[in-house]
mmCIF file of C-alpha atoms in Angstrom:
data_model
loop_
_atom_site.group_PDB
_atom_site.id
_atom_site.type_symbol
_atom_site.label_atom_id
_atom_site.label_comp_id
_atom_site.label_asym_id
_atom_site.label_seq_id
_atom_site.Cartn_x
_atom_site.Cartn_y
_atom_site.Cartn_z
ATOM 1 C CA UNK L 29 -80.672 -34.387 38.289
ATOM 2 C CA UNK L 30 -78.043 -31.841 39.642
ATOM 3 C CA UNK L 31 -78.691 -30.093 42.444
ATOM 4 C CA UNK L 32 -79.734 -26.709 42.272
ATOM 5 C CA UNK L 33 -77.834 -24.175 44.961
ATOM 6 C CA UNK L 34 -79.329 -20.835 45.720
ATOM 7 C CA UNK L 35 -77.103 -17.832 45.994
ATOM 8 C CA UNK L 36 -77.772 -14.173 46.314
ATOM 9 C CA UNK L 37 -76.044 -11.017 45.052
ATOM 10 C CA UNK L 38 -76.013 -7.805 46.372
ATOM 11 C CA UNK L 39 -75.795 -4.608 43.069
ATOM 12 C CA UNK L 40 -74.087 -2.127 45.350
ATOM 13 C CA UNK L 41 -74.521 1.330 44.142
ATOM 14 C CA UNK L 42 -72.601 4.471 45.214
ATOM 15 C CA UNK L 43 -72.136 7.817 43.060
ATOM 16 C CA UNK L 44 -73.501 5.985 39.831
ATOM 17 C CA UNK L 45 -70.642 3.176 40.285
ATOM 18 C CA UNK L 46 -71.382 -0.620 40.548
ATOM 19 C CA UNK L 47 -69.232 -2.342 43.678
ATOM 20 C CA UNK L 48 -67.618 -5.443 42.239
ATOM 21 C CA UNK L 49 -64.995 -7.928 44.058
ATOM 22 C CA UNK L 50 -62.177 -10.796 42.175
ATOM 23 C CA UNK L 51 -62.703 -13.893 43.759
ATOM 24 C CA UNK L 52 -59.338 -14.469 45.170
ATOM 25 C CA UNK L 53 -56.759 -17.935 44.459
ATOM 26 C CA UNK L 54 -58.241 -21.184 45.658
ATOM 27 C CA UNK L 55 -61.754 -20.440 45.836
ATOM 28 C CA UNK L 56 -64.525 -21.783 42.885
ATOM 29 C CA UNK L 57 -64.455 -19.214 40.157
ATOM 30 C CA UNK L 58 -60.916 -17.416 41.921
ATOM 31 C CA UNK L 59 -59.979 -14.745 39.428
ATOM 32 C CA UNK L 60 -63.331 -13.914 38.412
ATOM 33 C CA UNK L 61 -64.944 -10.720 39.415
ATOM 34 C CA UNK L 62 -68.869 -10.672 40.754
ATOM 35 C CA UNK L 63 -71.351 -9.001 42.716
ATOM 36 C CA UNK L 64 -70.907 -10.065 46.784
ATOM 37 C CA UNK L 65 -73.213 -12.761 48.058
ATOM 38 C CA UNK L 66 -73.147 -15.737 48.994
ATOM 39 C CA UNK L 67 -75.640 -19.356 49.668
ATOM 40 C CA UNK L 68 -78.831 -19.322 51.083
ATOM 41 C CA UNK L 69 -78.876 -20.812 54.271
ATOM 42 C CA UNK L 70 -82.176 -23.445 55.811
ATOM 43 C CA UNK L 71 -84.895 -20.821 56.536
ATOM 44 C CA UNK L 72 -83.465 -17.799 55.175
ATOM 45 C CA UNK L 73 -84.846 -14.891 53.267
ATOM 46 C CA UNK L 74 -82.636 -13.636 50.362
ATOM 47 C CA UNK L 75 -82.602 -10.848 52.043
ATOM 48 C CA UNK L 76 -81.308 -12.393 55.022
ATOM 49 C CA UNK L 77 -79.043 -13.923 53.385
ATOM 50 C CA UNK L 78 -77.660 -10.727 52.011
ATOM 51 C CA UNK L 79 -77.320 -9.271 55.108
ATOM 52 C CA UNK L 80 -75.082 -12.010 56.858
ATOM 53 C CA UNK L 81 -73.066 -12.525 53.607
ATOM 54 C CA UNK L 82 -72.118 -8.639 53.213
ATOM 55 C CA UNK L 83 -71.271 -9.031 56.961
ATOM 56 C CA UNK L 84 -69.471 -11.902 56.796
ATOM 57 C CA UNK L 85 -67.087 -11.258 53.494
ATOM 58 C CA UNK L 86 -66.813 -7.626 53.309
ATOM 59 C CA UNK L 87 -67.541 -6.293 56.885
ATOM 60 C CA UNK L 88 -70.492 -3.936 55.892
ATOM 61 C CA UNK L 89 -73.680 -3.355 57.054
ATOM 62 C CA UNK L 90 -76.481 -3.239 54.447
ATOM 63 C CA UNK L 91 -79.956 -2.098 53.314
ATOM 64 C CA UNK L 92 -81.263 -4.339 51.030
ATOM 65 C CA UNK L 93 -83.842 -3.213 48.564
ATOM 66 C CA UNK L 94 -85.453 -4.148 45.202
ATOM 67 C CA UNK L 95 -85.377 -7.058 43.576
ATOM 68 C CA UNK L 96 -83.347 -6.939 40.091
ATOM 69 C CA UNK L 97 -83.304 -10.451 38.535
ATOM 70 C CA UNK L 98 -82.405 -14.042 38.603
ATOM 71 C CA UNK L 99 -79.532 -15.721 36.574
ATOM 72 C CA UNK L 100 -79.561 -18.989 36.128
ATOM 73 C CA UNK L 101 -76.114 -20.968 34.908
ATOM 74 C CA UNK L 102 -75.102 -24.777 35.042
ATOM 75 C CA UNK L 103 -71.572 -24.966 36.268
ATOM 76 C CA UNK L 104 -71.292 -28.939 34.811
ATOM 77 C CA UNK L 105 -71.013 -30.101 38.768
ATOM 78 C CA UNK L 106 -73.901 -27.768 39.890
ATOM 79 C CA UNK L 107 -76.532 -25.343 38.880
ATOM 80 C CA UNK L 108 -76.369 -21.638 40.101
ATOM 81 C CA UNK L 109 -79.449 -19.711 40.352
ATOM 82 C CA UNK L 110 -78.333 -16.335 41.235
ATOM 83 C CA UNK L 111 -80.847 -13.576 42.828
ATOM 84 C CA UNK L 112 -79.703 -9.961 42.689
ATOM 85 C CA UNK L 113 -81.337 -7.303 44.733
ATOM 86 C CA UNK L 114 -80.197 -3.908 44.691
ATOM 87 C CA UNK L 115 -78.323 -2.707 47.837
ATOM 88 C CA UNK L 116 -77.946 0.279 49.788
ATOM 89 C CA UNK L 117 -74.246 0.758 51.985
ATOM 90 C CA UNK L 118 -75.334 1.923 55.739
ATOM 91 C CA UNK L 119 -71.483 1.369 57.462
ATOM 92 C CA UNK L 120 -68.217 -0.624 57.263
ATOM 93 C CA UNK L 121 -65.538 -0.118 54.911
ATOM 94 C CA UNK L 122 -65.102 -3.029 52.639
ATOM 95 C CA UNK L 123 -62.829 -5.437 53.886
ATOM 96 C CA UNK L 124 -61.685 -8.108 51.344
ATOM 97 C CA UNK L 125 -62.105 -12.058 52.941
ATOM 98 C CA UNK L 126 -63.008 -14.371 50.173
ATOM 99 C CA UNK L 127 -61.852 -11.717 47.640
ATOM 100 C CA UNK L 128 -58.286 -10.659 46.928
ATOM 101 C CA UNK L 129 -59.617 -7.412 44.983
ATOM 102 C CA UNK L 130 -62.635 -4.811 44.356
ATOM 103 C CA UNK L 131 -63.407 -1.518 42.281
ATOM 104 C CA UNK L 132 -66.487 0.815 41.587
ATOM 105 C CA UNK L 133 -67.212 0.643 37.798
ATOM 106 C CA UNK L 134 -69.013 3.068 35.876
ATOM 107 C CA UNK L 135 -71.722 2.110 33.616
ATOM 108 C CA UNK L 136 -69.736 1.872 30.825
ATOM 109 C CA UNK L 137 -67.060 0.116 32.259
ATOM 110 C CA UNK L 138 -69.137 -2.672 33.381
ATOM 111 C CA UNK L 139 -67.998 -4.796 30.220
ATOM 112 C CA UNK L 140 -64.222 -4.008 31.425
ATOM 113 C CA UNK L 141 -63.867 -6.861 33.838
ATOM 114 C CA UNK L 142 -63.995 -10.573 33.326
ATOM 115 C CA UNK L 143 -67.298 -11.807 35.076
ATOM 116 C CA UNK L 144 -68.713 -15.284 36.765
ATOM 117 C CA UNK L 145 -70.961 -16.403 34.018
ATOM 118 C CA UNK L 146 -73.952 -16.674 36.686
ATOM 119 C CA UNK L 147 -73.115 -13.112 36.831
ATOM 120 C CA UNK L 148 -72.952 -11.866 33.070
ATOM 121 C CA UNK L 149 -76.820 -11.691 32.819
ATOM 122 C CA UNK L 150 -77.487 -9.586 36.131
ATOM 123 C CA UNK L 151 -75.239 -6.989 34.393
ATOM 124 C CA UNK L 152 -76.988 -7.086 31.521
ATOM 125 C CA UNK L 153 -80.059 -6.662 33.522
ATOM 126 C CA UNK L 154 -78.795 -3.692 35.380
ATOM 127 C CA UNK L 155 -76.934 -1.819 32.893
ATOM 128 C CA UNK L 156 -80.468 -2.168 30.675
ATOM 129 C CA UNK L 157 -82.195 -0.595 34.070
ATOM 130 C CA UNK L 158 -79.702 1.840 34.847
ATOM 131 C CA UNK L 159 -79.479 3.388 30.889
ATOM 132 C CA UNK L 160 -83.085 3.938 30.696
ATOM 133 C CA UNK L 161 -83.610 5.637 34.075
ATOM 134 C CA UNK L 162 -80.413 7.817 32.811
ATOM 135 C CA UNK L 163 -82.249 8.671 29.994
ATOM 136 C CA UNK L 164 -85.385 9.563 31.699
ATOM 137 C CA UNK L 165 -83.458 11.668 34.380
ATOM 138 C CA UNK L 166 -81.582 13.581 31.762
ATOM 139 C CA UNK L 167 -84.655 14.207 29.583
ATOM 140 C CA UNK L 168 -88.097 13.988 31.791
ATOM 141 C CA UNK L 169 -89.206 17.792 30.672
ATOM 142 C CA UNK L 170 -88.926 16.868 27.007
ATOM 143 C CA UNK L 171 -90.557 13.490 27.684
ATOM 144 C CA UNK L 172 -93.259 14.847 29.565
ATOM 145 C CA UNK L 173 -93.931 17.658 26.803
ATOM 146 C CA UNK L 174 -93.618 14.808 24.273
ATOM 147 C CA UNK L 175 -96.278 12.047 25.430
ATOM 148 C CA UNK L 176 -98.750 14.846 26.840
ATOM 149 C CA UNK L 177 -99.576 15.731 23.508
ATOM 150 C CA UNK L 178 -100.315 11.371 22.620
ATOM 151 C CA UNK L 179 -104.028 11.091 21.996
ATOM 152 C CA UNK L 180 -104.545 7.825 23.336
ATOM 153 C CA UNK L 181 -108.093 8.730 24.511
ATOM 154 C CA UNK L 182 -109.382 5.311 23.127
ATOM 155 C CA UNK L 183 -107.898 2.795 25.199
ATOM 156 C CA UNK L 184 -109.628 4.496 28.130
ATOM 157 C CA UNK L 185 -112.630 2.854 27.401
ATOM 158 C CA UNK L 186 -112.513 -0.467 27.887
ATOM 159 C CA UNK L 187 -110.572 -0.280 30.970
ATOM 160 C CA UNK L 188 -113.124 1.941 32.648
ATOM 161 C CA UNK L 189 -115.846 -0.168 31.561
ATOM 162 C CA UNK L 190 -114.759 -2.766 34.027
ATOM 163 C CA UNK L 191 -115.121 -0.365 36.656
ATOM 164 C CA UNK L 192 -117.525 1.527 38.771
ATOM 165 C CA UNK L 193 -117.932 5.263 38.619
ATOM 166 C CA UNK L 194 -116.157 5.653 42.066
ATOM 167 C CA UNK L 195 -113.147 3.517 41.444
ATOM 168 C CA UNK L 196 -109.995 4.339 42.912
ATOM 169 C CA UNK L 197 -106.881 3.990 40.225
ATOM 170 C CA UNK L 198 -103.428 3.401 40.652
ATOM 171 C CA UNK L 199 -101.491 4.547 37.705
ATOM 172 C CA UNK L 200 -98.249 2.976 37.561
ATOM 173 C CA UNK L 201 -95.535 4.731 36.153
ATOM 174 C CA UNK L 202 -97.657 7.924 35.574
ATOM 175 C CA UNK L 203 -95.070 9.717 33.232
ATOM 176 C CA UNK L 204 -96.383 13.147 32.371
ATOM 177 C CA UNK L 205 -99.570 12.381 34.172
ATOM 178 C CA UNK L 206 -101.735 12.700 31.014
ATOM 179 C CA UNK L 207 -103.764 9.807 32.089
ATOM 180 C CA UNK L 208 -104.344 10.491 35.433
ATOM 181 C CA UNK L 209 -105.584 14.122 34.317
ATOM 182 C CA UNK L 210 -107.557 12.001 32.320
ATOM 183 C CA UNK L 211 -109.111 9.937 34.964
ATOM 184 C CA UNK L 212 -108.931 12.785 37.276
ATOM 185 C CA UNK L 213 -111.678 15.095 35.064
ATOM 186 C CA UNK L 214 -114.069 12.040 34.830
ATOM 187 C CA UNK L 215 -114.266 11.923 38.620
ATOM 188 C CA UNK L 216 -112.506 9.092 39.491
ATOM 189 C CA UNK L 217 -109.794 8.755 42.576
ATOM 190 C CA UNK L 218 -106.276 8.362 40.866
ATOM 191 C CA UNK L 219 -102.746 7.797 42.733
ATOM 192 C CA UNK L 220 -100.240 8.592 40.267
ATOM 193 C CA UNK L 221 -96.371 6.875 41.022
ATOM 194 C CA UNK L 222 -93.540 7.142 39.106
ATOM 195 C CA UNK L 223 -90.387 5.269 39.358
ATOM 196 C CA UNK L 224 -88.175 8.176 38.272
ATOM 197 C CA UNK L 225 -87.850 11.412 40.591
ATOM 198 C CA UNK L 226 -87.930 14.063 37.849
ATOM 199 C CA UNK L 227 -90.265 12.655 35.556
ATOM 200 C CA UNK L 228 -92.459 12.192 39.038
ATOM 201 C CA UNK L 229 -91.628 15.995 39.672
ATOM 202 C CA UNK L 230 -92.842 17.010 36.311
ATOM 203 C CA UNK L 231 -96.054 15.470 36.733
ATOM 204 C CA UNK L 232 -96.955 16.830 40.160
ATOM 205 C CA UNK L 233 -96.696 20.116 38.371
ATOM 206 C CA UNK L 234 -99.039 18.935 35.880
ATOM 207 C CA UNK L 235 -101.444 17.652 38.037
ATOM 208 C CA UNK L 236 -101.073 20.131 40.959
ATOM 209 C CA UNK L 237 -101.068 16.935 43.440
ATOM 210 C CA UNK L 238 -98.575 14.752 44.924
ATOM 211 C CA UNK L 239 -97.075 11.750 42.466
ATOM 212 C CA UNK L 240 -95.082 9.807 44.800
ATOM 213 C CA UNK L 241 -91.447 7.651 43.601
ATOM 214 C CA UNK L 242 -92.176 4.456 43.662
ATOM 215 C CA UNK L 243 -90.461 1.672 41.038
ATOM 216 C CA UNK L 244 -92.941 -1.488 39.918
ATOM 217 C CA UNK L 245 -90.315 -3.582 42.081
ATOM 218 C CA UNK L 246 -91.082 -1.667 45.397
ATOM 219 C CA UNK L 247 -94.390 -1.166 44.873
ATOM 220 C CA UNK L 248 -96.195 -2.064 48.249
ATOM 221 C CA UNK L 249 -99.862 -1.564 48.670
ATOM 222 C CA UNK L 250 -102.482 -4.247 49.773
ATOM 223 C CA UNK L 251 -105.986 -4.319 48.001
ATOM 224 C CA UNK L 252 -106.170 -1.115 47.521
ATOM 225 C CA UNK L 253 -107.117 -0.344 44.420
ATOM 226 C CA UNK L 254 -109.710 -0.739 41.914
ATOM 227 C CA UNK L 255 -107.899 -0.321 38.539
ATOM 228 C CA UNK L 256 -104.139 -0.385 38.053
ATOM 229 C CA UNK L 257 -103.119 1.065 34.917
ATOM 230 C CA UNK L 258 -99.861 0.583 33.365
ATOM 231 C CA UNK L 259 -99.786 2.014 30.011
ATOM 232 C CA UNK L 260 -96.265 1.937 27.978
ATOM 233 C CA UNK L 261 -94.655 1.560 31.717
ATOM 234 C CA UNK L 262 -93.952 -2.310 32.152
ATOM 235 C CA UNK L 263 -92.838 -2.314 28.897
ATOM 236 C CA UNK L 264 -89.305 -0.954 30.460
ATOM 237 C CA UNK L 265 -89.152 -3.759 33.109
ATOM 238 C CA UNK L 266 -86.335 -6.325 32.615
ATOM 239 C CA UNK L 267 -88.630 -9.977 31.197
ATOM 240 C CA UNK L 268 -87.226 -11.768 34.601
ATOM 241 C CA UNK L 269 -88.679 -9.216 36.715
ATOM 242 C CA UNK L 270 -92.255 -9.013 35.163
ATOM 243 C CA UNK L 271 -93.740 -12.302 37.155
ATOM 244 C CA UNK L 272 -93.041 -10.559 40.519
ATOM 245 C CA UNK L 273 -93.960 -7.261 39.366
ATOM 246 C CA UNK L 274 -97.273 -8.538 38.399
ATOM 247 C CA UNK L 275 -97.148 -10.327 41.491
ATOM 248 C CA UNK L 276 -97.455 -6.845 43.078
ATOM 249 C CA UNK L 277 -99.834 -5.619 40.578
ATOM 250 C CA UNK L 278 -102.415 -8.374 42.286
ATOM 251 C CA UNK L 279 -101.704 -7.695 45.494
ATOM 252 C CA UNK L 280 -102.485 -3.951 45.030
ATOM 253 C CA UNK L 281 -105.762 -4.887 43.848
ATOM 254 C CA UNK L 282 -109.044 -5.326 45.440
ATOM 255 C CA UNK L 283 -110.622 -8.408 45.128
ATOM 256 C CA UNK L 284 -111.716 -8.413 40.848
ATOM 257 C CA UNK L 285 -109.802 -5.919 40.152
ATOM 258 C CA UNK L 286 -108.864 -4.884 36.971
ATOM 259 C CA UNK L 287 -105.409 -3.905 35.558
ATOM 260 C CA UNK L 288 -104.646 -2.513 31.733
ATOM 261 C CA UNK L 289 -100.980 -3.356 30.596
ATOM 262 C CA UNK L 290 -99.709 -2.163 27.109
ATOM 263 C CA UNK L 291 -96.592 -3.582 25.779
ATOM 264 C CA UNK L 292 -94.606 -2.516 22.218
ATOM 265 C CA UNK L 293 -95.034 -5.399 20.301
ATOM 266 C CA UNK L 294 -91.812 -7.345 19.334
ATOM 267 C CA UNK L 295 -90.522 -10.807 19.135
ATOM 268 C CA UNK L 296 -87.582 -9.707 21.195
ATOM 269 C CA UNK L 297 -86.463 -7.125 23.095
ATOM 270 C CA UNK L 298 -84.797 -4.131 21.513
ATOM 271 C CA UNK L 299 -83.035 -0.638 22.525
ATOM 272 C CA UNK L 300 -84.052 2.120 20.888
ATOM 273 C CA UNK L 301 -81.666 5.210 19.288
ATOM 274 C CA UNK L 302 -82.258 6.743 22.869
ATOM 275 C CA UNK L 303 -80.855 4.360 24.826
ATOM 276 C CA UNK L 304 -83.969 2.668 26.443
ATOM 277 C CA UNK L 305 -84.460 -0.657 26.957
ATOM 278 C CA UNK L 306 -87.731 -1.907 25.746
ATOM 279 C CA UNK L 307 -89.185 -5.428 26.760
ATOM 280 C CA UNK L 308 -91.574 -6.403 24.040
ATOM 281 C CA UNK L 309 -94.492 -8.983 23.308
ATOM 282 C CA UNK L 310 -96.133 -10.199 20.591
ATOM 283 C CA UNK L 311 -100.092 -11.159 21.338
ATOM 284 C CA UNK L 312 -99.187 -15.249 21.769
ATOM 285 C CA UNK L 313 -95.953 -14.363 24.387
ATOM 286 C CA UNK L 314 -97.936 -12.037 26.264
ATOM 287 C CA UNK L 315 -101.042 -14.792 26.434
ATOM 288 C CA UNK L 316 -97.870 -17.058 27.649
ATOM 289 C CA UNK L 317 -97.111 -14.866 30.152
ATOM 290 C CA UNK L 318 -100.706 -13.918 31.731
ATOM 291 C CA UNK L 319 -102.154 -17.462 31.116
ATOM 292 C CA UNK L 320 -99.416 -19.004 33.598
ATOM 293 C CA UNK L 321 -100.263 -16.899 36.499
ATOM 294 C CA UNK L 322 -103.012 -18.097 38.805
ATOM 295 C CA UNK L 323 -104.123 -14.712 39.961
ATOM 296 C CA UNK L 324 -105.667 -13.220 37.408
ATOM 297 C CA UNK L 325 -107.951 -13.867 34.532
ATOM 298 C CA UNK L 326 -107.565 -12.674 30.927
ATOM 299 C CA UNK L 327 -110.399 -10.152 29.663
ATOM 300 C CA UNK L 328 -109.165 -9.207 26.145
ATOM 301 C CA UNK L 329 -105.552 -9.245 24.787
ATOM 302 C CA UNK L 330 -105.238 -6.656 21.643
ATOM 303 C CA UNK L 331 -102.719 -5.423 19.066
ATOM 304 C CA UNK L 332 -103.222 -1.838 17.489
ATOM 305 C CA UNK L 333 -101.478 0.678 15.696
ATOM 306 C CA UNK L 334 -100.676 4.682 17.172
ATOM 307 C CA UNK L 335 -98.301 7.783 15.736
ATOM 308 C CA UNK L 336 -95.323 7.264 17.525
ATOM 309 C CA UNK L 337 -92.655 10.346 17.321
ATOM 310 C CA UNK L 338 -92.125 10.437 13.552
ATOM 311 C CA UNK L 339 -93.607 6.765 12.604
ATOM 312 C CA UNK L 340 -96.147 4.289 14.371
ATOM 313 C CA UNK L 341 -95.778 1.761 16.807
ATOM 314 C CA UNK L 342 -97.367 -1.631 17.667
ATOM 315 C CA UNK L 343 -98.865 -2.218 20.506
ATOM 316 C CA UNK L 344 -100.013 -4.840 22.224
ATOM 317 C CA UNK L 345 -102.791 -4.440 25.050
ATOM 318 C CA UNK L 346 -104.112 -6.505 27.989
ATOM 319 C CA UNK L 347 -107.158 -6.139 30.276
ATOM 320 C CA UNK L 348 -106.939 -8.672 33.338
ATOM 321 C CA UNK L 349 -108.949 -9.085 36.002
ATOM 322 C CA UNK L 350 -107.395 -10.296 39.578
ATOM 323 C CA UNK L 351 -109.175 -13.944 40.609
ATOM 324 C CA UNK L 352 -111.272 -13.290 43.777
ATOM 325 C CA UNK L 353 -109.715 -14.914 46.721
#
């Protein structure tokens, strides 16, 4: 079996441009450009990791925040899995070591340099990411306007049926904050969170309260909650990213919690005419998906039809409820 090496990469971000460096002459993959990083050492966190690496080969000093995704590529001698986390620039001014080169690339000039092939797929991760929250930024009144006037009234149901009349929800990526209104006039205790600042802003108007920014990959509470509900908000996280997102989901959770997830249905993922990248499931891949995680148990999985814009749409739903520890 080859052996498996652990390496981390940091997705530096400045002024909407990407930080890439060319591996320079005489070094594995020399010519090839790729996010900075580097090996995971005995008893390190990636994070860690990250920290010492951006030290070490570019002289910076870092803040290292969400997780984005995992590559994994067989080099024919050894097999690369790659962890990118994004990464915020606190000091230092990029000095080149193990590179002989480095630019700041727009998103669509991320396809204009030759990548590691570990790399290729953590691009495609973030330029997926980083479209869809440009979309939402650009757009979040219309949006908001848009899927207030959804009647989705129906799926409420069974989701509050798990739950007592004093339940606290978490609503995870809250949009216009139509379901937390919801929620809101039937007496329970919502927290609404957005991962995008102006579609958060447009639903603190809505709902005259605070709706705080917070993405599914930072999301940091400890059994906290009730209910989590997620509807038509996972569906934009990258595939690789859903197992610790749900991760987080569980942790957020009290003790038999429940969470609602709803998911476009698709046998692949897709990008719609607005630029949004969608992460789909049909009812078998999302049974896949919950049945291999230990922390929760499957209530009902679902597929049903709504108006969508000027068609309909799909969907597939899940109820889960988090295993009692």
């Amino acid at each position: 079996m080859k052996k498996q090496i652990d390496v981390t990469a940091a997705i530096i971000v400045k002024d909407n441009k990407v930080f890439a460096a060319r591996r320079k002459a005489g070094m594995h993959l020399a010519g090839f450009w790729e996010f900075p990083g580097g090996k995971l050492e005995v008893g390190e966190t990636p994070e860690q990791c990250l920290a010492r690496e951006l030290q070490e080969e570019l002289q910076i000093t870092t803040r290292v925040g969400a997780f984005v995704g995992v590559s994994v590529f067989d080099y024919g001698s050894k097999v690369v899995r790659l962890m990118a986390y994004q990464v915020e620039h606190l000091d230092g001014g990029f000095e080149l070591i193990d590179h002989d080169a480095m630019c700041w690339l727009g998103l669509d000039e991320l396809d204009s340099v030759e990548w590691a092939p570990a790399d290729i797929p953590l691009v495609e991760q973030y330029k997926a990411m980083a479209a869809t929250e440009a979309y939402y930024t650009a757009n979040a009144q219309a949006y908001c306007a848009e899927t207030r006037a959804f009647d989705v009234g129906d799926l409420y149901r069974p989701f509050l049926d798990q739950l007592t009349d004093d339940a606290h929800i978490l609503e995870l990526g809250c949009g216009s904050g139509r379901d937390s209104k919801a929620f809101m006039d039937k007496g329970y205790t919502v927290t609404p969170v957005d991962g995008n600042a102006e579609v958060a802003a447009c639903a603190e108007q809505y709902l005259g309260r605070p709706v705080a920014v917070t993405t599914f990959q930072t999301l940091d509470y400890h059994k906290a909650f009730d209910g989590v509900w997620a509807s038509a908000s996972l569906l934009h996280c990258p595939r690789p990213q859903l197992p610790d997102v749900l991760a987080r989901i569980s942790q957020a959770l009290k003790d038999s919690g429940v969470a609602y997830l709803s998911f476009k249905w698709g046998d692949a993922d897709s990008v719609d005419n607005r630029g949004r990248h969608f992460t789909n499931f049909t009812e078998d891949s999302l049974t896949g998906l919950l049945g291999a995680l230990t922390d929760f148990i499957v209530i009902k999985i679902w597929t049903e039809t709504k108006p969508l814009q000027d068609g309909e749409q799909q969907w597939v739903n899940a109820l889960v409820r988090k295993v009692a520890r």
